Short mmCIF file of C-alpha atoms in Angstrom, two decimals:
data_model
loop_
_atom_site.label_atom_id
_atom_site.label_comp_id
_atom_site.label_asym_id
_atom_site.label_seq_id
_atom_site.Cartn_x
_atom_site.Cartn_y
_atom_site.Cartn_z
CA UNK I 24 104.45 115.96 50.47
CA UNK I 25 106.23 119.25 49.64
CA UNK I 26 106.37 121.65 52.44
CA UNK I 27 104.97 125.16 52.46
CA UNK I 28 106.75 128.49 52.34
CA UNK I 29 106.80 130.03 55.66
CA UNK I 30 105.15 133.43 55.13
CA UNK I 31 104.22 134.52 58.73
CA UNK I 32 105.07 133.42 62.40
CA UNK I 33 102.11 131.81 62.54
CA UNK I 34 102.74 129.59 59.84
CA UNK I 35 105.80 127.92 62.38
CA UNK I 36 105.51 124.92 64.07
CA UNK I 37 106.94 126.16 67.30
CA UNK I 38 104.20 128.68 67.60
CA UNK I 39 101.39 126.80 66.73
CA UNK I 40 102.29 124.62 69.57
CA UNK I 41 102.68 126.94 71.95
CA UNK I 42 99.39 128.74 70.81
CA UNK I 43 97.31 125.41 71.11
CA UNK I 44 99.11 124.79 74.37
CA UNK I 45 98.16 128.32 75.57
CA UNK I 46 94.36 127.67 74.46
CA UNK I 47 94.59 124.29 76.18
CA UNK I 48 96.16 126.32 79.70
CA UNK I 49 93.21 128.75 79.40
CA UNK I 50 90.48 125.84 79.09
CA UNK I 51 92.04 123.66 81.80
CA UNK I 52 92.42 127.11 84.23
CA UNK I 53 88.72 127.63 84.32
CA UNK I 54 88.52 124.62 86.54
CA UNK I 55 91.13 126.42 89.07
CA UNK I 56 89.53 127.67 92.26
CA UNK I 57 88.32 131.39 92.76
CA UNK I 58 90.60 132.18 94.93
CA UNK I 59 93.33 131.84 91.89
CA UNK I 60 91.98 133.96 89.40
CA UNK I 61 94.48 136.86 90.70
CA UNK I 62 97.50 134.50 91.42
CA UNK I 63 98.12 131.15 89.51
CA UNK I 64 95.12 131.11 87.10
CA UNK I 65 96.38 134.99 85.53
CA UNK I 66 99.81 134.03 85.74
CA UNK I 67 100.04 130.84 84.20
CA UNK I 68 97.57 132.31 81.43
CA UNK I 69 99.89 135.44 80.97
CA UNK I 70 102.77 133.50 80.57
CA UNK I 71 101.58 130.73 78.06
CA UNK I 72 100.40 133.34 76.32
CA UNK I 73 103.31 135.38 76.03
CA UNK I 74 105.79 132.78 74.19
CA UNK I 75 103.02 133.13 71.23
CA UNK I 76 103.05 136.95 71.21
CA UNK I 77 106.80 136.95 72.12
CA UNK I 78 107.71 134.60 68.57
CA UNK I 79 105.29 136.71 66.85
CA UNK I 80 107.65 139.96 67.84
CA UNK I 81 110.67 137.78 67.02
CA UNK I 82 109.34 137.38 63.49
CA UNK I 83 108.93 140.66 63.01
CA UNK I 84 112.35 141.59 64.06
CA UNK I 85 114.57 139.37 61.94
CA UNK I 86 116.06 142.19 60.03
CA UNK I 87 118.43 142.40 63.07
CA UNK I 88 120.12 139.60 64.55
CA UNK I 89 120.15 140.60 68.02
CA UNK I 90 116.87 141.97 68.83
CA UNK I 91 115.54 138.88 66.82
CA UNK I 92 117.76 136.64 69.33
CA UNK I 93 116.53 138.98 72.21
CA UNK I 94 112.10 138.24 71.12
CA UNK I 95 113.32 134.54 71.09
CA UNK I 96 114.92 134.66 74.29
CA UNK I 97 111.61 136.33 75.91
CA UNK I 98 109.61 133.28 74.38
CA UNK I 99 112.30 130.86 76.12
CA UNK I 100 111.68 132.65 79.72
CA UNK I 101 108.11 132.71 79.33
CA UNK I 102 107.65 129.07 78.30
CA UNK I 103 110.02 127.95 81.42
CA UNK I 104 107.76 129.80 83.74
CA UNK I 105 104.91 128.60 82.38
CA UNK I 106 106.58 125.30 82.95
CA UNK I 107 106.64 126.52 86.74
CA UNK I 108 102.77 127.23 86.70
CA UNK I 109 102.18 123.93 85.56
CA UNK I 110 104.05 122.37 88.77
CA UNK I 111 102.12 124.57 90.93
CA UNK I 112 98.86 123.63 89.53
CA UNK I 113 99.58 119.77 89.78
CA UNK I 114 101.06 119.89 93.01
CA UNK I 115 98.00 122.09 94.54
CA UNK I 116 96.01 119.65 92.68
CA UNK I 117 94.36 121.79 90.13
CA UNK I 118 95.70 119.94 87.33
CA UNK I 119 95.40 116.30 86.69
CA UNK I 120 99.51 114.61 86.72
CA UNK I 121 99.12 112.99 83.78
CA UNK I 122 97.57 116.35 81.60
CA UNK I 123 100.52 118.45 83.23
CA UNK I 124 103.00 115.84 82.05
CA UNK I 125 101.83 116.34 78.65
CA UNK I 126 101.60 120.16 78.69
CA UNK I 127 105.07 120.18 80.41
CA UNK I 128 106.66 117.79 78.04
CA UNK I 129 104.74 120.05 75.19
CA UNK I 130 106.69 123.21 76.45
CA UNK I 131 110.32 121.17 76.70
CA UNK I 132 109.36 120.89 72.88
CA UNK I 133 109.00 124.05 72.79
CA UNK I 134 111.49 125.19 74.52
CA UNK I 135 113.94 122.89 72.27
CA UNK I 136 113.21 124.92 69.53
CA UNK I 137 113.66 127.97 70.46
CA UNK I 138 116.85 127.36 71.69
CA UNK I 139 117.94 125.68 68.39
CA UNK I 140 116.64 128.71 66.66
CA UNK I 141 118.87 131.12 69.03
CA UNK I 142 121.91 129.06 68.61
CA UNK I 143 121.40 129.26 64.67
CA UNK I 144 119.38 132.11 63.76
CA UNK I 145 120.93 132.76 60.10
CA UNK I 146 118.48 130.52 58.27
CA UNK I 147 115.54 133.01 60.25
CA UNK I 148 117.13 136.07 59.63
CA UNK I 149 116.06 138.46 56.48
CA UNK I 150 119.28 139.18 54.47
CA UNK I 151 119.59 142.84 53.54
#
């Protein structure tokens, strides 16, 4: 099976994980208590949401090398804090272990690419 041309960020593989694991965060944080909504539950929605929209400014910036590096590098820091917000939500026991395992481990997936991609952008970049 012959892969397809990438023609848009959404087309990668790194953000269509983090966009179904951002989808999955918002499903899973309707079950966090009221008194969350301001705190945890907006955070930890903000965040997972922000690696998507952060790669999709990345994409969009690969005519130069270091603001393409710098969009990546906001996607990194908001997929480790969402990594945070997941602890917090297990530990206050808002989040099942086992699902939070799986989200976390998700976002170290995540998280490996993106830092592959900023250690080798070249391949990403559009020549001029």
């Amino acid at each position: 099976m012959e892969k397809q041309p990438i023609k848009s960020h959404e087309d990668l593989e790194v953000y269509q994980m983090a966009f179904d694991s951002a989808m999955t965060i918002f499903e899973l944080s309707k079950k966090f208590p009221v008194e969350e909504r301001y705190s945890l539950t907006d955070q930890i929605r903000r965040s997972s949401r922000s690696v998507c929209a952060n790669l999709a400014e990345a994409w969009r910036k690969r005519r130069y090398e270091a603001a393409f590096i710098a969009k990546l590098n906001d996607s990194e820091s908001e997929a480790a804090e969402t990594q945070t917000w997941i602890k917090f939500a297990v530990k206050c026991n808002y989040l099942d272990v086992e699902i939070g395992r799986e989200i976390y481990a998700t976002y170290n997936r995540i998280l490996g690419i993106l830092v592959t991609i900023i250690n080798n952008p070249s391949p990403w970049l559009i020549k001029r």
